Short mmCIF file of C-alpha atoms and ligand atoms in Angstrom, two decimals:
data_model
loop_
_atom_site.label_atom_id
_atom_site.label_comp_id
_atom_site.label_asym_id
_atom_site.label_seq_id
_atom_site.Cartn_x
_atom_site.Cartn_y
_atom_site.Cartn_z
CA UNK A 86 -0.12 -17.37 13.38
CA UNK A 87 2.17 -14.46 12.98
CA UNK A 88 1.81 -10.55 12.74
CA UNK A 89 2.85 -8.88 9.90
CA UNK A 90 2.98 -5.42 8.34
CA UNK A 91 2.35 -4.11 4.82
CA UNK A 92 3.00 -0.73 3.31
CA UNK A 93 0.23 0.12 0.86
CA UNK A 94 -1.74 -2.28 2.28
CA UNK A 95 -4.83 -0.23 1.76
CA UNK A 96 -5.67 -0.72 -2.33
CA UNK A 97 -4.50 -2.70 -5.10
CA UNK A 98 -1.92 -5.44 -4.89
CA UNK A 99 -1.37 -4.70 -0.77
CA UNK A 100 -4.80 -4.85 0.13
CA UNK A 101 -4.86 -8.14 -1.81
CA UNK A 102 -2.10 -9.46 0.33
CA UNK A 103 -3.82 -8.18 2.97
CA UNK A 104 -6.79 -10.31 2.42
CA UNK A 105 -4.92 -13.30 1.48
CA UNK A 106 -2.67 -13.41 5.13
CA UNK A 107 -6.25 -12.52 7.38
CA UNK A 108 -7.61 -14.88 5.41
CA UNK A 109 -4.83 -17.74 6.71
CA UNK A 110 -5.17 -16.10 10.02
CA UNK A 111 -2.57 -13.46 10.66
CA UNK A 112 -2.93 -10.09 12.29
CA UNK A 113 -2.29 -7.77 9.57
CA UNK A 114 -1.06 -3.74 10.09
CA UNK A 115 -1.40 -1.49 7.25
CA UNK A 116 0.79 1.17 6.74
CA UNK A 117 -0.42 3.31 4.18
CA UNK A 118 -0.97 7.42 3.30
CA UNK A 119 -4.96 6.02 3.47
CA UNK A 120 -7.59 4.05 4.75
CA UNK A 121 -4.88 2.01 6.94
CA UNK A 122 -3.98 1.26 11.06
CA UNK A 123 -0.81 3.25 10.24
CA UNK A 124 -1.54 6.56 8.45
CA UNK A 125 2.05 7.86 7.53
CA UNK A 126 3.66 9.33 4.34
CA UNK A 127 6.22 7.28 3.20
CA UNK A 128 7.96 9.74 0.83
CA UNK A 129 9.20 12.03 3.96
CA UNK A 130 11.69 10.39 6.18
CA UNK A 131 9.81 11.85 8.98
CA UNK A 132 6.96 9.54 7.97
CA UNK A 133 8.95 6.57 7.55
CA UNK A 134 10.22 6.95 11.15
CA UNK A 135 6.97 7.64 12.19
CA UNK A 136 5.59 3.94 10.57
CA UNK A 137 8.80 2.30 12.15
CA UNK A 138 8.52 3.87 15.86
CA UNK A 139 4.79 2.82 15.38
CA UNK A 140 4.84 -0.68 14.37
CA UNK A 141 7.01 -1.71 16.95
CA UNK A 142 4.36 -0.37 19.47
CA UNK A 143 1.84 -1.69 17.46
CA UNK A 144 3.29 -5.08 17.66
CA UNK A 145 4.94 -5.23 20.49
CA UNK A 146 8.61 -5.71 18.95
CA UNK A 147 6.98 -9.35 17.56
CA UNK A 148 6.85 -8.75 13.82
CA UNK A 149 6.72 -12.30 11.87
CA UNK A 150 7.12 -10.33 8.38
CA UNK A 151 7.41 -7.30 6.14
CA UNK A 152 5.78 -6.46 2.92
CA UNK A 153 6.89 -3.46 1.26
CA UNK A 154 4.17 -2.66 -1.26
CA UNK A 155 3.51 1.20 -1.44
CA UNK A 156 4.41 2.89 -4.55
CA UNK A 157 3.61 5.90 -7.27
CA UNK A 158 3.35 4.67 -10.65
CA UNK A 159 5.28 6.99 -13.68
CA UNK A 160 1.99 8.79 -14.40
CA UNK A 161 2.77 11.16 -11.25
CA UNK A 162 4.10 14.27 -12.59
CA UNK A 163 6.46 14.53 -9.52
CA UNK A 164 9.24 12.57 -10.41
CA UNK A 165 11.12 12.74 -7.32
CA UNK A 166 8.17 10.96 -5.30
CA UNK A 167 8.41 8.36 -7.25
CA UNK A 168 12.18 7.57 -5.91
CA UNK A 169 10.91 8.51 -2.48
CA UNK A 170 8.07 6.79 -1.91
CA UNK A 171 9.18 3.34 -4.43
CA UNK A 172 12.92 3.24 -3.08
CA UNK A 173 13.36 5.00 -0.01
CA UNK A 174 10.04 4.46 1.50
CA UNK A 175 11.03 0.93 1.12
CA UNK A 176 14.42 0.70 1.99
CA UNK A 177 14.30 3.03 4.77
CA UNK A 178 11.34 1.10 6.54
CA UNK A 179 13.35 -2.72 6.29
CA UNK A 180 16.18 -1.29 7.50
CA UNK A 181 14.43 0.56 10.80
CA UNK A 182 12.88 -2.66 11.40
CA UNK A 183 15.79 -4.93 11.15
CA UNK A 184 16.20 -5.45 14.71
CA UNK A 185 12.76 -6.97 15.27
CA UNK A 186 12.69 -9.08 12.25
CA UNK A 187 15.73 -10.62 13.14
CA UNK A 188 14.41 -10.98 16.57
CA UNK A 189 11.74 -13.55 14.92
CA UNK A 190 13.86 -14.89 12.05
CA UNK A 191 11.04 -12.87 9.70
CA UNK A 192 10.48 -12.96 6.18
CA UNK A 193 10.58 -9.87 4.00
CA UNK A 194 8.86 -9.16 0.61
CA UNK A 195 9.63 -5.97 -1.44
CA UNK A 196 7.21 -5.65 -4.04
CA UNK A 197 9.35 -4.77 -7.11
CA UNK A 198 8.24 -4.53 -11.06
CA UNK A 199 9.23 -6.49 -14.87
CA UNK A 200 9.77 -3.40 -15.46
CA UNK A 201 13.07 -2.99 -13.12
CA UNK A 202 15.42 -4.55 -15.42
CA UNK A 203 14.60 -2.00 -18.05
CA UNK A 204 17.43 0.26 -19.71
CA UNK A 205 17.51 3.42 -17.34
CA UNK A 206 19.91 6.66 -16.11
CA UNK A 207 22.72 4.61 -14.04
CA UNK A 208 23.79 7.59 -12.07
CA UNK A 209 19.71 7.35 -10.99
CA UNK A 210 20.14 3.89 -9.84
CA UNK A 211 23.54 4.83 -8.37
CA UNK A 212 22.28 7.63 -6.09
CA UNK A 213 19.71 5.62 -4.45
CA UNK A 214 21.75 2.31 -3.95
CA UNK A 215 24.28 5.19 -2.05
CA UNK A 216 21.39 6.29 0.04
CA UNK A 217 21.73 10.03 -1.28
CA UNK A 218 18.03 10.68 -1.80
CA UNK A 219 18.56 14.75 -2.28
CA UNK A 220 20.65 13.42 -5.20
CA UNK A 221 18.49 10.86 -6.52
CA UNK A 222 15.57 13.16 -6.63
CA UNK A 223 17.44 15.96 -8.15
CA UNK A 224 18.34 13.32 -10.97
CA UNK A 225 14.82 11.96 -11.19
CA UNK A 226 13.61 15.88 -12.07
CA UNK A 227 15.95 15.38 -15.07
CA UNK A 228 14.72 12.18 -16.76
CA UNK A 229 11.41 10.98 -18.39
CA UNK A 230 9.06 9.50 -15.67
CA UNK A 231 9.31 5.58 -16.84
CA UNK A 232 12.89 5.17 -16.37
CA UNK A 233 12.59 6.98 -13.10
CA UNK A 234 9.63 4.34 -11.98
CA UNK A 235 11.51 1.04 -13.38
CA UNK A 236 15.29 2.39 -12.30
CA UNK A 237 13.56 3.04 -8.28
CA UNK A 238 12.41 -1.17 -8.94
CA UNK A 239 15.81 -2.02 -10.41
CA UNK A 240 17.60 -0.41 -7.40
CA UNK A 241 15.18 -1.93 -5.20
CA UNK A 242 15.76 -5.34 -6.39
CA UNK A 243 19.41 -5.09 -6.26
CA UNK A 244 19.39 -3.70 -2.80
CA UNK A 245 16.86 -6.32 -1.87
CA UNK A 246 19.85 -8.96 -3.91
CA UNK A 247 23.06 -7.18 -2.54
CA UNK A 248 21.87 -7.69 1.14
CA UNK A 249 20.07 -10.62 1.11
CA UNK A 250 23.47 -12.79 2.53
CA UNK A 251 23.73 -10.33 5.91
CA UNK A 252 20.08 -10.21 6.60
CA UNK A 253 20.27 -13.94 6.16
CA UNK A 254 23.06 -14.13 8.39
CA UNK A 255 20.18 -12.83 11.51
CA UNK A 256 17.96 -15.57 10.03
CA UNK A 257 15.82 -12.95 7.82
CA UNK A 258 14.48 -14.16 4.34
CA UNK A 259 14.56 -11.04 1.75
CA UNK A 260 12.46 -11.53 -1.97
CA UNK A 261 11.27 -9.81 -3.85
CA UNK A 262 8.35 -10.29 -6.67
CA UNK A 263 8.20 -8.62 -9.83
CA UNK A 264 4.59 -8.21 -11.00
CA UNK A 265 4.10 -7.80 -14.50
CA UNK A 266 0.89 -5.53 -15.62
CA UNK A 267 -1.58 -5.83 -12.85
CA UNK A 268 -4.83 -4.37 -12.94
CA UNK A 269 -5.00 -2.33 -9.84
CA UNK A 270 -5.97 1.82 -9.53
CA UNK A 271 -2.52 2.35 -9.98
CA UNK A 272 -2.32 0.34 -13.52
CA UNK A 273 -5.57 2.11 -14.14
CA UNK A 274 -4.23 5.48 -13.84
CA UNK A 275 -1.75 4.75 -16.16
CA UNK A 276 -3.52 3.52 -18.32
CA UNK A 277 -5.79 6.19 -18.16
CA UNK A 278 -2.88 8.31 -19.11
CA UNK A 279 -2.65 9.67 -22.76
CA UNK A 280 0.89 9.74 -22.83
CA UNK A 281 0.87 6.08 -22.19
CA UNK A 282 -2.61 4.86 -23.36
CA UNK A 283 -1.74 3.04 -26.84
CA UNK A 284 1.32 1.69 -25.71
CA UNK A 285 -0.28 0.26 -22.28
CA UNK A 286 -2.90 -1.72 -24.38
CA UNK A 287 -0.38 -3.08 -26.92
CA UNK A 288 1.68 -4.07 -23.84
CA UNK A 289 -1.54 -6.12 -21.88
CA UNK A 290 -2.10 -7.60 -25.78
CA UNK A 291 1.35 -9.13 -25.87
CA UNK A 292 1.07 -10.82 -22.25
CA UNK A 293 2.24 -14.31 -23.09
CA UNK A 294 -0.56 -16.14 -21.07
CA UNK A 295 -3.05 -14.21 -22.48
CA UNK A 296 -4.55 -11.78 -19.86
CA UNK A 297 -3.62 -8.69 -17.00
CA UNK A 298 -2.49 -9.93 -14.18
CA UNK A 299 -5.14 -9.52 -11.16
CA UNK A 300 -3.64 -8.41 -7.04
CA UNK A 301 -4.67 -12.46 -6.21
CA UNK A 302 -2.21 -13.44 -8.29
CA UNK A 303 0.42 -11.66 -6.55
CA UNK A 304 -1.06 -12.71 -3.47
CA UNK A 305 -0.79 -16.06 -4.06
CA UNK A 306 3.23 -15.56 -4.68
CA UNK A 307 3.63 -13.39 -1.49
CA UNK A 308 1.55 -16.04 0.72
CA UNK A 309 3.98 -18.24 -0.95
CA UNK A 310 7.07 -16.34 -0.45
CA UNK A 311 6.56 -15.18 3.32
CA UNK A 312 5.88 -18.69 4.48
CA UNK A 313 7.79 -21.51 5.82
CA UNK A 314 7.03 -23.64 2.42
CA UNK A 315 9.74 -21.13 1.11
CA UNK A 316 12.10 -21.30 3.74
CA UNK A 317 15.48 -22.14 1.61
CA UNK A 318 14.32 -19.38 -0.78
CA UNK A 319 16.30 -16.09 -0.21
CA UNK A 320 17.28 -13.16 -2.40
CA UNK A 321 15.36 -14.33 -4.77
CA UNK A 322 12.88 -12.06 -7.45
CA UNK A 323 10.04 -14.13 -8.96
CA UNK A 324 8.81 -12.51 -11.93
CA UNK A 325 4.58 -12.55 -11.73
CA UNK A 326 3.84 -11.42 -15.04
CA UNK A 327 2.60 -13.54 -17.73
CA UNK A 328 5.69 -14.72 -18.88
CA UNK A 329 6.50 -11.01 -20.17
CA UNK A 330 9.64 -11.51 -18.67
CA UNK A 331 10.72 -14.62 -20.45
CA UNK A 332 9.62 -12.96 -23.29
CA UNK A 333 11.22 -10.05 -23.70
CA UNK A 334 14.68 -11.17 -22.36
CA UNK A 335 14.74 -15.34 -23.21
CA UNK A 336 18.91 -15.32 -22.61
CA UNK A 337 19.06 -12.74 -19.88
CA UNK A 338 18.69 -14.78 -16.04
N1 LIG B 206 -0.27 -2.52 -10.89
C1 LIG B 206 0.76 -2.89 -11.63
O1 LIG B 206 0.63 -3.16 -12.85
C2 LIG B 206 2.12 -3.01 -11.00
C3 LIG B 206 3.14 -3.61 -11.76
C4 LIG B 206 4.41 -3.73 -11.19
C5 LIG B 206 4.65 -3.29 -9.90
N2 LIG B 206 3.63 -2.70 -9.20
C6 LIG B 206 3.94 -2.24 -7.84
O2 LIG B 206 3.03 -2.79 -6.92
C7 LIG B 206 2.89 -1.92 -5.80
C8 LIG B 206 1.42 -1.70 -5.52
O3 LIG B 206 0.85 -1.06 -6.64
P1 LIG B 206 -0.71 -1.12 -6.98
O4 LIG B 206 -0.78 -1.31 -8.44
O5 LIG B 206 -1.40 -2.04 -6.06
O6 LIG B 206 -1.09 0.41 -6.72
P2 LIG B 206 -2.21 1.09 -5.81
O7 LIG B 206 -2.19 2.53 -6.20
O8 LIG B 206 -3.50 0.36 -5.91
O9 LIG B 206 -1.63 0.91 -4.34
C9 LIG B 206 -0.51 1.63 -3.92
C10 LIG B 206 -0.67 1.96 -2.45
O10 LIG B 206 0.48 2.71 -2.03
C11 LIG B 206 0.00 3.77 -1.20
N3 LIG B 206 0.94 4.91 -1.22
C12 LIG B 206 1.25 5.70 -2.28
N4 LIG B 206 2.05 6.69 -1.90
C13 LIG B 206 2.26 6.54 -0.57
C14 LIG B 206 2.99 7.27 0.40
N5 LIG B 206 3.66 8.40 0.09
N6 LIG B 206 2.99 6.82 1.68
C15 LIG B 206 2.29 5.71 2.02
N7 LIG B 206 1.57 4.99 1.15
C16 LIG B 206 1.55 5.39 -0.13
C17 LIG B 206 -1.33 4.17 -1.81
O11 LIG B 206 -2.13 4.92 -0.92
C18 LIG B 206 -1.92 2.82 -2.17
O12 LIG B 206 -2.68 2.27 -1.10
C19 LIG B 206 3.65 -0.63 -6.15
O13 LIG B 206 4.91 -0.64 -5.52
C20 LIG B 206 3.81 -0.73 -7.66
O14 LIG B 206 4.95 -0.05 -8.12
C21 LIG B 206 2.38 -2.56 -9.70
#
């Protein structure tokens, strides 16, 4: 049984992957802004360093996997946490730990979005693939807050994509999942939302298989996904939404 860490591990989708790895009898450290092992803010590069320098004393360099699952949904009126917590706070942390995953040949999951490949500001995207957060946040102040949420998933996703070969290369397995509508606090804040209200209810009505997705199912993919069953899957994003994807882009794959 291995050890492995999980940012935003302490509600939602995390804590659901959480459950799902103690329950096949890992040791599981939470980093989270909450309720967690690791208390650190993950939208201040101060507090990612803080999470890195402390899970390697935590684990004693032996770190079996990564889950990358804190994030801000596009209700926050702060625009520019949302790139810092959903990109950066992501990126930043695999990247610290790189050493010790490779150490273990470990598996990485970034917990992504359907939303990601969604029509957003490129020069967004650009500025965080180029690691210039002062200029992705200024950019993010400019734009409406859903573009800002799905462009910090779709730069995610192609980070996770564009890197996948040299992490592979130390024997590190990087996917990512995309969940699709989830019902989580996060969903329900949104939801909650008036600005996005109607349109979040027409959106869980057209879910192909007929229903919100719940944290087990995601889970179930990440159990999947970190484990040796998936061992010749790499770079990967497996969309765990209902078939929304399918649906609303049939010839795009
Ligand atoms: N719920 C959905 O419908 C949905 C859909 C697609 C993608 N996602 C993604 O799934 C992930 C989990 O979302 P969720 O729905 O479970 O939300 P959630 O709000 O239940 O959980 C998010 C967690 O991230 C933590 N967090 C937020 N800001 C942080 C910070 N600055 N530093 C450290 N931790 C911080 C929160 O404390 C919380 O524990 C997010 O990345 C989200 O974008 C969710």
């Amino acid at each position: 049984m291995g050890t492995y860490a999980i940012t935003g591990g302490a509600s939602g989708i995390g804590a659901s992957i959480r459950e799902k790895l103690e329950g096949e009898g890992h040791r599981v450290l939470v980093v989270d802004i909450q309720n967690a092992d690791i208390i650190a803010d993950l939208s201040t590069v101060e507090g990612r360093g803080d999470s890195i320098a402390a899970i390697k004393e935590a684990t004693q360099y032996e770190l079996t996997g990564l889950v990358t699952c804190a994030g801000v949904g596009a209700h926050i009126p702060n625009k520019g946490l949302i790139a810092a917590v959903n990109y950066f706070g992501s990126v930043q942390l695999i990247e610290g730990l790189r050493p010790l995953l490779a150490d273990l040949s470990a598996s990485v999951l970034l917990i992504s979005s359907n939303s990601a490949p969604l029509p957003t500001n490129p020069k967004f995207v650009e500025a965080l693939l180029a690691n210039d957060e002062t200029r992705a946040v200024a950019i993010a102040a400019t734009m409406d807050s859903q573009p800002v949420y799905s462009g910090s998933k779709q730069a995610l996703t192609r980070w996770m994509r564009s890197h996948s070969q040299a992490y592979a290369a130390q024997s590190i397995r990087m996917n990512a999942i995309g969940p699709g509508y989830t019902k989580t606090p996060l969903s329900a804040a949104v939801e909650n939302d008036s600005t996005y209200s109607t349109a979040i209810k027409q959106y869980i009505d057209s879910i192909p298989i007929g229903r919100p997705g719940m944290p087990q199912d995601m889970a179930e993919a990440a159990s999947f996904l970190l484990s040796e069953k998936a061992s010749f899957i790499c770079g990967a994003m497996l969309f765990v939404d209902g078939g929304h994807d399918a649906m609303l882009r049939p010839d795009l794959f």
